[in-house]
């Protein structure tokens, strides 16, 4: 009681068979005294007290339109396997003028930006395929501005083409079609466009609103046209980012480098990322040590729409996680701990649900068993659980150990009843186990241990179990008439008796 600060919500259960809401601690003590009982008080703190202070970090409210500056569009390449996504991404990476300036030692970091001759820039996520796209989406990250749907002109629309279209539509991301492999001998652009029309994609040439560019990723044909089309699309969409204030970004991928430690590639969505910034992503924390682009060049700062590989993570953040800058490492640890605790609480709740479901199930089984035991309790049964086999030694002590399985408890009862009336002084009979339902592995194991016979009454024996029984020479006998079962028992006993002299 000393710990109870707020008594307004104290709920005292069932004093004089009614519920009493006590509003004063004295009244509570008196009530307990009057009741003459020992009480367990379940104190429910007042509502406003129960709200733990929220120590999470959240993104800022959306920026004003006037704060937005044009930024490169972020593009994901999707399409059917072998239609040329990887080839296209490689070709685009090498087409960058910046890349050429630095001699082009490109490496895969998950995203790269290209600069066109015109100066326009486009950022590509270079983990092609929809697995990456859906991993991001699963975490609620809407990183992609435009999807490039690659369709091979010699193959046309295939299963994953359709899947990609569905995904882009669901995410409400505009699409641009790249009809690839126009250099291939069997290329048929018209047929491909018709196939696209059949799945609801109308390209501009046939009066639709989807831009389609005919390319060869392998021969680098019309790649400029493709990037220009992307820039045009981005302009139409008025894509913009706010480079001021705390950083917001999305994790594209993360990995551990043996020399550089934990790395993550992110794309900045808001703010300007710099060395020394403190970041949180899921439960991971970083103090930015170094920023690099996909050419391995060290960057001073990263603005919205650009990717960077970030060094300085204490744990690996998951792909798709939202990255938020916080003011200090102390605050970052607080956020991380808060999120860790929240996750733990969620896990516990899941566990609690699973446990209570299991308990309910156990309880049901237990009740059924109890009922059965009550009804059949008068039949002698060896105690359940592991025991030493009681197999009499020597041939002169005949015994028969039985395991009985029946379809319903009424039948089982009748069988046990019949068996209990059958005594043979010369042969010791023991019912090792009985139960309802098909013959199980456990029954066979029991029979094997106790050199027993399984009597299966109107129940199945799965072939796997039959095989197990055969391997262990465990006899399983099937019956559907009780007196036949009893006859068989007599016979089994007779077999065990020493021959009459
Ligand atoms: P992904 O599975 O979509 O990433 O496809 P890839 O980029 O791995 O390409 C699959 C195959 O198609 C490879 O053998 C490429 O060389 C070939 N390929 C890709 N683009 C073209 C192209 O424009 N023309 C031709 N002829 N072959 C291509």
Short mmCIF file of C-alpha atoms and ligand atoms in Angstrom, two decimals:
data_model
loop_
_atom_site.label_atom_id
_atom_site.label_comp_id
_atom_site.label_asym_id
_atom_site.label_seq_id
_atom_site.Cartn_x
_atom_site.Cartn_y
_atom_site.Cartn_z
CA UNK A 1 0.00 0.00 0.00
CA UNK A 2 2.88 2.30 0.60
CA UNK A 3 3.60 2.24 -3.10
CA UNK A 4 0.14 3.32 -4.07
CA UNK A 5 0.15 7.01 -4.83
CA UNK A 6 -3.16 7.34 -6.57
CA UNK A 7 -6.09 5.64 -4.94
CA UNK A 8 -8.78 7.03 -7.16
CA UNK A 9 -8.50 4.07 -9.44
CA UNK A 10 -7.91 1.42 -6.86
CA UNK A 11 -10.23 -1.38 -7.41
CA UNK A 12 -10.95 -3.61 -4.50
CA UNK A 13 -12.50 -6.80 -5.60
CA UNK A 14 -15.51 -8.32 -3.99
CA UNK A 15 -15.82 -7.09 -0.43
CA UNK A 16 -19.16 -8.37 0.86
CA UNK A 17 -19.82 -9.64 -2.63
CA UNK A 18 -19.96 -6.33 -4.29
CA UNK A 19 -17.42 -4.21 -6.01
CA UNK A 20 -16.35 -1.16 -4.10
CA UNK A 21 -14.50 1.71 -5.58
CA UNK A 22 -12.45 3.27 -2.83
CA UNK A 23 -11.30 6.83 -3.18
CA UNK A 24 -9.38 7.25 0.03
CA UNK A 25 -6.51 5.23 1.45
CA UNK A 26 -8.02 5.27 4.96
CA UNK A 27 -11.30 4.00 3.65
CA UNK A 28 -9.39 1.25 1.89
CA UNK A 29 -7.62 0.19 5.06
CA UNK A 30 -10.89 0.18 6.98
CA UNK A 31 -12.62 -1.81 4.32
CA UNK A 32 -9.92 -4.43 4.48
CA UNK A 33 -10.08 -4.54 8.24
CA UNK A 34 -13.87 -4.85 8.19
CA UNK A 35 -13.76 -7.64 5.69
CA UNK A 36 -11.56 -9.61 8.07
CA UNK A 37 -9.85 -11.14 5.11
CA UNK A 38 -6.40 -11.13 3.78
CA UNK A 39 -6.58 -9.33 0.53
CA UNK A 40 -4.52 -9.05 -2.50
CA UNK A 41 -4.91 -5.59 -3.85
CA UNK A 42 -4.67 -5.12 -7.54
CA UNK A 43 -3.82 -1.47 -7.92
CA UNK A 44 -4.49 -0.02 -11.31
CA UNK A 45 -2.76 3.33 -11.60
CA UNK A 46 -4.71 6.32 -12.88
CA UNK A 47 -4.84 6.49 -16.66
CA UNK A 48 -2.56 9.50 -17.05
CA UNK A 49 0.08 7.81 -14.93
CA UNK A 50 0.04 4.63 -16.98
CA UNK A 51 1.34 6.39 -20.04
CA UNK A 52 5.07 5.87 -20.09
CA UNK A 53 6.87 8.92 -21.33
CA UNK A 54 7.43 8.40 -25.03
CA UNK A 55 11.14 8.63 -25.63
CA UNK A 56 11.13 7.61 -29.27
CA UNK A 57 12.40 9.80 -32.09
CA UNK A 58 9.97 10.84 -34.81
CA UNK A 59 10.33 12.51 -38.17
CA UNK A 60 9.48 16.18 -38.34
CA UNK A 61 6.18 17.30 -39.82
CA UNK A 62 6.36 17.46 -43.63
CA UNK A 63 8.33 20.40 -45.04
CA UNK A 64 6.69 23.47 -46.54
CA UNK A 65 6.62 23.49 -50.31
CA UNK A 66 8.73 26.64 -50.33
CA UNK A 67 11.56 24.81 -48.52
CA UNK A 68 11.79 22.12 -51.19
CA UNK A 69 14.67 22.08 -53.64
CA UNK A 70 14.85 19.92 -56.70
CA UNK A 71 16.61 16.66 -55.94
CA UNK A 72 17.53 13.63 -58.07
CA UNK A 73 14.70 11.14 -58.49
CA UNK A 74 15.24 7.77 -56.80
CA UNK A 75 14.70 4.95 -59.24
CA UNK A 76 14.22 1.21 -58.78
CA UNK A 77 14.70 -1.17 -61.70
CA UNK A 78 12.27 -4.08 -61.80
CA UNK A 79 11.28 -6.80 -64.22
CA UNK A 80 11.41 -10.48 -65.07
CA UNK A 81 14.55 -12.48 -64.40
CA UNK A 82 17.11 -12.35 -67.24
CA UNK A 83 15.43 -9.41 -68.90
CA UNK A 84 18.56 -7.32 -68.28
CA UNK A 85 18.15 -5.43 -64.98
CA UNK A 86 21.71 -6.04 -63.81
CA UNK A 87 23.17 -5.28 -67.23
CA UNK A 88 21.21 -2.04 -67.36
CA UNK A 89 22.31 -0.94 -63.89
CA UNK A 90 25.94 -1.70 -64.74
CA UNK A 91 25.69 0.22 -67.99
CA UNK A 92 24.08 3.19 -66.25
CA UNK A 93 26.70 3.22 -63.52
CA UNK A 94 29.49 3.41 -66.06
CA UNK A 95 27.71 6.04 -68.12
CA UNK A 96 28.06 8.62 -65.37
CA UNK A 97 30.32 11.52 -66.22
CA UNK A 98 31.46 11.69 -62.59
CA UNK A 99 32.37 8.05 -62.79
CA UNK A 100 34.54 8.72 -65.83
CA UNK A 101 36.27 11.64 -64.11
CA UNK A 102 37.42 9.51 -61.21
CA UNK A 103 38.58 6.62 -63.30
CA UNK A 104 35.57 4.57 -62.30
CA UNK A 105 36.38 2.13 -59.55
CA UNK A 106 32.76 1.48 -58.80
CA UNK A 107 31.58 -0.85 -56.15
CA UNK A 108 28.23 -2.15 -55.18
CA UNK A 109 26.93 -0.29 -52.16
CA UNK A 110 23.21 -0.65 -52.89
CA UNK A 111 22.63 2.68 -54.59
CA UNK A 112 24.44 5.07 -56.91
CA UNK A 113 23.86 8.41 -58.57
CA UNK A 114 24.64 9.22 -62.16
CA UNK A 115 25.22 12.61 -63.66
CA UNK A 116 24.20 13.07 -67.24
CA UNK A 117 25.96 15.23 -69.81
CA UNK A 118 23.19 17.78 -69.23
CA UNK A 119 24.11 17.99 -65.55
CA UNK A 120 20.90 16.28 -64.43
CA UNK A 121 21.25 13.58 -61.85
CA UNK A 122 19.40 10.35 -61.15
CA UNK A 123 19.83 8.00 -58.18
CA UNK A 124 19.39 4.28 -58.79
CA UNK A 125 18.85 1.63 -56.18
CA UNK A 126 21.01 -1.14 -57.54
CA UNK A 127 19.59 -4.15 -55.79
CA UNK A 128 17.33 -5.10 -58.65
CA UNK A 129 14.21 -7.15 -58.36
CA UNK A 130 11.14 -6.87 -56.27
CA UNK A 131 12.56 -8.60 -53.19
CA UNK A 132 14.42 -5.42 -52.27
CA UNK A 133 11.45 -3.28 -53.18
CA UNK A 134 9.07 -5.24 -51.02
CA UNK A 135 11.55 -5.44 -48.11
CA UNK A 136 11.54 -1.64 -48.10
CA UNK A 137 7.81 -1.42 -48.46
CA UNK A 138 7.33 -3.89 -45.62
CA UNK A 139 9.02 -1.36 -43.35
CA UNK A 140 6.87 1.41 -44.72
CA UNK A 141 9.74 3.05 -46.56
CA UNK A 142 8.59 4.74 -49.70
CA UNK A 143 11.99 5.48 -51.09
CA UNK A 144 11.33 4.89 -54.77
CA UNK A 145 10.03 7.78 -56.87
CA UNK A 146 9.95 5.98 -60.20
CA UNK A 147 10.06 2.33 -61.24
CA UNK A 148 11.82 1.36 -64.46
CA UNK A 149 10.13 -1.75 -65.75
CA UNK A 150 12.59 -3.72 -67.87
CA UNK A 151 10.94 -5.96 -70.47
CA UNK A 152 13.09 -7.95 -72.90
CA UNK A 153 11.87 -7.43 -76.44
CA UNK A 154 12.67 -11.03 -77.37
CA UNK A 155 10.73 -12.49 -74.47
CA UNK A 156 7.91 -10.03 -73.83
CA UNK A 157 5.75 -9.74 -70.75
CA UNK A 158 6.41 -12.57 -68.30
CA UNK A 159 5.23 -13.57 -64.83
CA UNK A 160 7.53 -11.28 -62.86
CA UNK A 161 6.82 -8.43 -65.27
CA UNK A 162 3.19 -8.61 -64.20
CA UNK A 163 4.17 -8.92 -60.53
CA UNK A 164 6.38 -5.84 -60.81
CA UNK A 165 3.54 -3.87 -62.38
CA UNK A 166 1.24 -4.88 -59.55
CA UNK A 167 3.79 -3.86 -56.94
CA UNK A 168 4.47 -0.48 -58.47
CA UNK A 169 0.76 0.20 -58.75
CA UNK A 170 0.10 -0.85 -55.19
CA UNK A 171 2.84 1.47 -54.00
CA UNK A 172 1.44 4.19 -56.29
CA UNK A 173 4.85 4.70 -57.87
CA UNK A 174 4.83 5.84 -61.51
CA UNK A 175 6.38 3.52 -64.04
CA UNK A 176 8.54 3.93 -67.06
CA UNK A 177 9.06 1.04 -69.45
CA UNK A 178 12.48 0.12 -70.81
CA UNK A 179 12.03 -2.31 -73.67
CA UNK A 180 15.42 -4.00 -73.60
CA UNK A 181 17.47 -6.21 -75.91
CA UNK A 182 16.37 -4.40 -79.07
CA UNK A 183 19.64 -5.63 -80.57
CA UNK A 184 18.68 -9.29 -80.09
CA UNK A 185 17.83 -11.18 -83.30
CA UNK A 186 14.39 -12.19 -82.03
CA UNK A 187 13.52 -8.76 -80.66
CA UNK A 188 9.96 -7.70 -81.38
CA UNK A 189 9.18 -4.31 -79.88
CA UNK A 190 5.67 -4.10 -81.28
CA UNK A 191 4.67 -7.47 -79.91
CA UNK A 192 6.12 -6.53 -76.52
CA UNK A 193 4.11 -3.30 -76.50
CA UNK A 194 0.98 -5.24 -77.37
CA UNK A 195 1.63 -7.66 -74.54
CA UNK A 196 2.07 -4.70 -72.20
CA UNK A 197 -1.25 -3.32 -73.38
CA UNK A 198 -2.87 -6.62 -72.48
CA UNK A 199 -1.74 -6.20 -68.90
CA UNK A 200 -2.96 -2.62 -68.76
CA UNK A 201 0.19 -0.67 -69.65
CA UNK A 202 -0.44 1.69 -72.53
CA UNK A 203 2.73 3.23 -73.89
CA UNK A 204 2.79 6.72 -75.39
CA UNK A 205 3.27 5.49 -78.95
CA UNK A 206 -0.16 3.87 -78.88
CA UNK A 207 -1.78 6.83 -77.18
CA UNK A 208 -1.17 5.84 -73.56
CA UNK A 209 0.53 7.78 -70.80
CA UNK A 210 3.46 5.50 -69.98
CA UNK A 211 6.82 6.51 -71.40
CA UNK A 212 8.59 3.64 -73.12
CA UNK A 213 12.21 3.73 -74.24
CA UNK A 214 13.69 1.12 -76.55
CA UNK A 215 17.14 0.21 -75.33
CA UNK A 216 19.93 -2.27 -75.43
CA UNK A 217 21.57 -2.45 -72.04
CA UNK A 218 24.26 -4.68 -73.46
CA UNK A 219 25.16 -2.45 -76.41
CA UNK A 220 24.46 0.78 -74.50
CA UNK A 221 21.87 1.92 -77.05
CA UNK A 222 19.50 4.75 -76.04
CA UNK A 223 20.57 4.81 -72.38
CA UNK A 224 20.72 8.61 -72.51
CA UNK A 225 17.14 8.63 -73.72
CA UNK A 226 16.16 6.49 -70.76
CA UNK A 227 17.81 8.76 -68.19
CA UNK A 228 16.38 11.83 -69.90
CA UNK A 229 12.94 10.29 -69.75
CA UNK A 230 13.50 9.74 -66.02
CA UNK A 231 14.51 13.35 -65.50
CA UNK A 232 11.46 14.48 -67.44
CA UNK A 233 9.23 12.28 -65.33
CA UNK A 234 10.84 13.66 -62.17
CA UNK A 235 10.20 17.22 -63.32
CA UNK A 236 6.58 16.39 -64.00
CA UNK A 237 6.31 14.99 -60.49
CA UNK A 238 7.96 18.10 -59.01
CA UNK A 239 10.21 15.95 -56.89
CA UNK A 240 11.79 17.98 -54.14
CA UNK A 241 13.65 17.66 -50.85
CA UNK A 242 14.34 19.94 -47.92
CA UNK A 243 18.10 20.07 -47.22
CA UNK A 244 17.72 21.86 -43.87
CA UNK A 245 17.30 20.58 -40.33
CA UNK A 246 17.88 17.13 -38.84
CA UNK A 247 18.55 14.34 -41.30
CA UNK A 248 15.93 11.82 -42.35
CA UNK A 249 17.04 8.91 -44.54
CA UNK A 250 16.24 5.31 -45.44
CA UNK A 251 18.60 2.34 -45.10
CA UNK A 252 19.12 0.58 -48.44
CA UNK A 253 21.45 -2.13 -47.22
CA UNK A 254 23.98 -2.76 -44.50
CA UNK A 255 27.00 -4.99 -44.13
CA UNK A 256 30.11 -5.61 -42.07
CA UNK A 257 33.47 -4.82 -43.64
CA UNK A 258 36.46 -6.54 -42.02
CA UNK A 259 38.46 -3.28 -42.05
CA UNK A 260 35.85 -0.57 -41.89
CA UNK A 261 33.40 -2.14 -39.47
CA UNK A 262 29.65 -1.86 -39.75
CA UNK A 263 28.54 -0.01 -42.85
CA UNK A 264 25.19 1.00 -44.15
CA UNK A 265 24.10 2.57 -47.38
CA UNK A 266 21.32 5.04 -47.02
CA UNK A 267 19.56 7.54 -49.22
CA UNK A 268 18.98 10.94 -47.65
CA UNK A 269 15.41 12.18 -47.84
CA UNK A 270 15.67 15.33 -45.79
CA UNK A 271 18.34 17.45 -44.15
CA UNK A 272 22.03 17.31 -45.03
CA UNK A 273 24.09 14.43 -43.70
CA UNK A 274 27.58 15.27 -42.42
CA UNK A 275 30.45 13.69 -40.57
CA UNK A 276 29.83 13.69 -36.80
CA UNK A 277 26.04 13.50 -37.11
CA UNK A 278 24.38 11.14 -34.65
CA UNK A 279 21.89 8.78 -36.26
CA UNK A 280 19.31 6.26 -35.12
CA UNK A 281 17.77 3.53 -37.27
CA UNK A 282 15.56 0.94 -35.64
CA UNK A 283 17.59 0.09 -32.52
CA UNK A 284 20.93 0.83 -34.19
CA UNK A 285 22.96 3.97 -33.51
CA UNK A 286 25.76 5.67 -35.45
CA UNK A 287 28.06 8.57 -35.04
CA UNK A 288 29.02 9.25 -38.64
CA UNK A 289 32.75 8.69 -39.05
CA UNK A 290 32.99 8.72 -42.82
CA UNK A 291 30.74 9.16 -45.84
CA UNK A 292 31.48 7.70 -49.26
CA UNK A 293 29.72 7.39 -52.60
CA UNK A 294 29.61 4.33 -54.84
CA UNK A 295 32.92 5.37 -56.43
CA UNK A 296 34.59 5.17 -53.05
CA UNK A 297 34.96 8.97 -52.99
CA UNK A 298 34.81 10.57 -49.55
CA UNK A 299 31.94 13.02 -49.26
CA UNK A 300 31.73 16.10 -47.04
CA UNK A 301 27.98 16.17 -47.01
CA UNK A 302 25.02 14.36 -48.56
CA UNK A 303 21.85 16.16 -49.61
CA UNK A 304 18.35 14.76 -50.24
CA UNK A 305 18.09 12.30 -53.11
CA UNK A 306 21.70 11.12 -52.82
CA UNK A 307 23.01 7.84 -51.45
CA UNK A 308 26.02 7.42 -49.19
CA UNK A 309 27.80 4.64 -47.44
CA UNK A 310 28.01 5.53 -43.77
CA UNK A 311 30.76 4.34 -41.44
CA UNK A 312 30.35 4.45 -37.68
CA UNK A 313 27.40 2.19 -36.86
CA UNK A 314 27.46 0.43 -33.51
CA UNK A 315 24.95 -2.19 -34.76
CA UNK A 316 23.73 -3.04 -38.25
CA UNK A 317 20.47 -1.30 -39.12
CA UNK A 318 18.00 -3.33 -41.22
CA UNK A 319 17.20 -2.46 -44.85
CA UNK A 320 14.19 -0.23 -45.11
CA UNK A 321 14.66 1.28 -41.65
CA UNK A 322 14.03 4.98 -41.26
CA UNK A 323 17.16 6.88 -40.22
CA UNK A 324 16.65 9.89 -37.99
CA UNK A 325 19.27 12.30 -36.75
CA UNK A 326 19.18 13.14 -33.06
CA UNK A 327 20.97 15.89 -31.14
CA UNK A 328 23.33 13.77 -29.04
CA UNK A 329 24.64 10.28 -28.49
CA UNK A 330 22.87 10.27 -25.16
CA UNK A 331 19.57 10.92 -26.86
CA UNK A 332 20.38 8.23 -29.44
CA UNK A 333 20.94 5.67 -26.69
CA UNK A 334 17.69 6.71 -25.07
CA UNK A 335 15.80 6.20 -28.35
CA UNK A 336 17.51 2.89 -28.96
CA UNK A 337 16.66 1.65 -25.48
CA UNK A 338 13.08 2.82 -25.80
CA UNK A 339 12.70 0.92 -29.08
CA UNK A 340 14.42 -2.15 -27.67
CA UNK A 341 12.05 -2.14 -24.68
CA UNK A 342 9.06 -1.67 -26.96
CA UNK A 343 10.14 -4.61 -29.09
CA UNK A 344 10.68 -6.69 -25.98
CA UNK A 345 7.20 -5.81 -24.76
CA UNK A 346 5.75 -6.78 -28.12
CA UNK A 347 7.64 -10.06 -28.03
CA UNK A 348 6.40 -10.74 -24.52
CA UNK A 349 2.85 -10.04 -25.55
CA UNK A 350 3.18 -12.40 -28.50
CA UNK A 351 4.62 -15.01 -26.17
CA UNK A 352 1.81 -14.48 -23.68
CA UNK A 353 -0.77 -15.02 -26.42
CA UNK A 354 1.00 -18.14 -27.61
CA UNK A 355 1.35 -19.45 -24.06
CA UNK A 356 -2.30 -18.91 -23.19
CA UNK A 357 -3.35 -20.66 -26.41
CA UNK A 358 -1.08 -23.58 -25.52
CA UNK A 359 -2.42 -23.63 -21.99
CA UNK A 360 -5.98 -23.71 -23.20
CA UNK A 361 -5.11 -26.59 -25.45
CA UNK A 362 -3.34 -28.44 -22.65
CA UNK A 363 -6.21 -27.80 -20.34
CA UNK A 364 -8.62 -29.26 -22.86
CA UNK A 365 -6.52 -32.38 -23.33
CA UNK A 366 -6.03 -32.66 -19.59
CA UNK A 367 -9.78 -32.39 -18.95
CA UNK A 368 -10.50 -35.02 -21.55
CA UNK A 369 -7.94 -37.31 -19.98
CA UNK A 370 -9.30 -36.65 -16.54
CA UNK A 371 -12.80 -37.48 -17.68
CA UNK A 372 -11.58 -40.65 -19.28
CA UNK A 373 -9.59 -41.54 -16.20
CA UNK A 374 -12.61 -41.00 -13.98
CA UNK A 375 -14.68 -43.29 -16.10
CA UNK A 376 -12.01 -45.88 -16.53
CA UNK A 377 -10.26 -45.41 -13.19
CA UNK A 378 -11.44 -48.73 -11.88
CA UNK A 379 -9.33 -50.51 -14.44
CA UNK A 380 -5.85 -51.18 -13.28
CA UNK A 381 -3.27 -49.46 -15.31
CA UNK A 382 0.37 -49.10 -14.79
CA UNK A 383 1.29 -45.59 -13.81
CA UNK A 384 2.04 -43.49 -16.82
CA UNK A 385 5.44 -42.04 -17.52
CA UNK A 386 8.84 -43.60 -17.92
CA UNK A 387 9.33 -46.77 -15.95
CA UNK A 388 11.60 -49.72 -15.91
CA UNK A 389 10.21 -52.51 -17.98
CA UNK A 390 8.85 -55.17 -15.77
CA UNK A 391 9.54 -58.14 -17.87
CA UNK A 392 9.63 -61.28 -15.78
CA UNK A 393 12.83 -63.17 -16.24
CA UNK A 394 12.94 -66.74 -17.38
CA UNK A 395 10.56 -68.67 -19.57
CA UNK A 396 8.61 -70.18 -16.74
CA UNK A 397 6.77 -66.99 -15.91
CA UNK A 398 4.42 -66.30 -18.79
CA UNK A 399 3.13 -62.76 -19.17
CA UNK A 400 1.18 -60.70 -21.62
CA UNK A 401 1.49 -56.94 -21.87
CA UNK A 402 -1.21 -55.06 -23.72
CA UNK A 403 -1.63 -51.68 -25.27
CA UNK A 404 -5.22 -50.92 -26.16
CA UNK A 405 -6.32 -48.31 -28.62
CA UNK A 406 -9.98 -47.72 -29.40
CA UNK A 407 -12.05 -45.29 -31.43
CA UNK A 408 -14.29 -43.92 -28.68
CA UNK A 409 -14.15 -44.02 -24.91
CA UNK A 410 -17.35 -46.08 -24.63
CA UNK A 411 -15.78 -48.90 -26.60
CA UNK A 412 -12.54 -48.56 -24.72
CA UNK A 413 -14.45 -48.83 -21.49
CA UNK A 414 -16.22 -51.95 -22.72
CA UNK A 415 -12.97 -53.56 -23.78
CA UNK A 416 -11.28 -52.80 -20.49
CA UNK A 417 -14.34 -54.08 -18.71
CA UNK A 418 -14.18 -57.33 -20.65
CA UNK A 419 -10.46 -57.68 -20.07
CA UNK A 420 -10.77 -57.09 -16.33
CA UNK A 421 -13.07 -60.04 -16.03
CA UNK A 422 -10.65 -62.23 -17.80
CA UNK A 423 -8.05 -63.57 -15.42
CA UNK A 424 -5.55 -66.25 -15.95
CA UNK A 425 -3.66 -67.42 -12.95
CA UNK A 426 -1.03 -68.94 -15.12
CA UNK A 427 -0.31 -65.90 -17.23
CA UNK A 428 0.22 -62.44 -15.83
CA UNK A 429 -1.75 -59.86 -17.81
CA UNK A 430 -0.91 -56.20 -17.69
CA UNK A 431 -2.44 -53.28 -19.52
CA UNK A 432 0.53 -51.05 -20.12
CA UNK A 433 -1.42 -48.26 -21.68
CA UNK A 434 -4.78 -47.48 -23.20
CA UNK A 435 -6.14 -44.58 -25.12
CA UNK A 436 -8.35 -43.26 -27.83
CA UNK A 437 -7.30 -42.64 -31.41
CA UNK A 438 -4.93 -44.04 -33.99
CA UNK A 439 -1.90 -46.08 -33.06
CA UNK A 440 1.02 -43.74 -32.43
CA UNK A 441 4.77 -43.90 -32.40
CA UNK A 442 4.61 -43.79 -28.63
CA UNK A 443 2.37 -46.87 -28.53
CA UNK A 444 4.83 -48.80 -30.66
CA UNK A 445 7.72 -47.67 -28.46
CA UNK A 446 5.83 -48.76 -25.36
CA UNK A 447 5.03 -52.11 -26.90
CA UNK A 448 8.63 -52.53 -27.92
CA UNK A 449 9.87 -51.73 -24.40
CA UNK A 450 7.37 -53.97 -22.66
CA UNK A 451 7.33 -56.69 -25.28
CA UNK A 452 3.67 -55.94 -25.61
CA UNK A 453 0.92 -56.42 -28.16
CA UNK A 454 -1.09 -53.54 -29.53
CA UNK A 455 -4.81 -54.20 -29.84
CA UNK A 456 -6.25 -51.62 -32.19
CA UNK A 457 -10.01 -51.51 -32.02
CA UNK A 458 -11.66 -49.69 -34.91
CA UNK A 459 -8.70 -47.36 -35.27
CA UNK A 460 -6.17 -46.77 -38.01
CA UNK A 461 -2.53 -47.37 -37.96
CA UNK A 462 -0.68 -44.98 -40.25
CA UNK A 463 1.68 -46.81 -42.61
CA UNK A 464 4.68 -45.03 -41.08
CA UNK A 465 3.74 -46.43 -37.68
CA UNK A 466 3.07 -49.88 -39.14
CA UNK A 467 6.54 -49.81 -40.64
CA UNK A 468 8.04 -48.79 -37.31
CA UNK A 469 6.17 -51.70 -35.70
CA UNK A 470 7.41 -54.14 -38.35
CA UNK A 471 10.97 -53.02 -37.85
CA UNK A 472 10.70 -53.61 -34.12
CA UNK A 473 8.64 -56.82 -34.47
CA UNK A 474 5.82 -55.22 -32.51
CA UNK A 475 2.54 -57.00 -33.24
CA UNK A 476 -0.42 -54.72 -33.99
CA UNK A 477 -3.73 -56.57 -34.13
CA UNK A 478 -6.85 -54.98 -35.51
CA UNK A 479 -10.36 -55.78 -34.31
CA UNK A 480 -13.81 -54.40 -34.72
CA UNK A 481 -15.81 -56.85 -32.61
CA UNK A 482 -15.11 -57.10 -28.91
CA UNK A 483 -15.59 -60.83 -28.51
CA UNK A 484 -13.10 -61.45 -31.31
CA UNK A 485 -10.62 -59.35 -29.43
CA UNK A 486 -11.22 -61.42 -26.30
CA UNK A 487 -10.86 -64.64 -28.28
CA UNK A 488 -7.59 -63.37 -29.61
CA UNK A 489 -6.46 -62.52 -26.13
CA UNK A 490 -7.19 -66.02 -24.97
CA UNK A 491 -5.23 -67.39 -27.85
CA UNK A 492 -2.35 -65.05 -27.16
CA UNK A 493 -2.32 -66.19 -23.56
CA UNK A 494 -2.45 -69.84 -24.52
CA UNK A 495 0.49 -69.38 -26.78
CA UNK A 496 2.48 -68.13 -23.83
CA UNK A 497 1.58 -71.00 -21.50
CA UNK A 498 3.92 -73.93 -21.28
CA UNK A 499 2.67 -76.89 -23.28
CA UNK A 500 0.35 -79.13 -21.27
CA UNK A 501 1.99 -82.30 -20.10
P1 LIG B 1 18.52 -9.76 -64.87
O1 LIG B 1 18.26 -11.14 -64.38
O2 LIG B 1 17.27 -9.04 -65.23
O3 LIG B 1 19.41 -8.94 -64.00
O4 LIG B 1 19.28 -9.94 -66.27
P2 LIG B 1 20.81 -9.75 -66.63
O5 LIG B 1 21.22 -8.33 -66.63
O6 LIG B 1 21.61 -10.69 -65.79
O7 LIG B 1 20.80 -10.24 -68.13
C1 LIG B 1 20.45 -11.54 -68.51
C2 LIG B 1 21.10 -11.89 -69.83
O8 LIG B 1 20.60 -11.04 -70.84
C3 LIG B 1 22.61 -11.71 -69.79
O9 LIG B 1 23.19 -12.78 -70.48
C4 LIG B 1 22.82 -10.41 -70.51
O10 LIG B 1 24.05 -10.36 -71.16
C5 LIG B 1 21.68 -10.41 -71.51
N1 LIG B 1 21.30 -9.06 -71.88
C6 LIG B 1 21.01 -8.04 -71.06
N2 LIG B 1 20.71 -6.94 -71.75
C7 LIG B 1 20.80 -7.26 -73.05
C8 LIG B 1 20.62 -6.55 -74.27
O11 LIG B 1 20.29 -5.37 -74.30
N3 LIG B 1 20.77 -7.25 -75.40
C9 LIG B 1 21.12 -8.56 -75.42
N4 LIG B 1 21.27 -9.15 -76.60
N5 LIG B 1 21.31 -9.25 -74.32
C10 LIG B 1 21.16 -8.62 -73.12
#
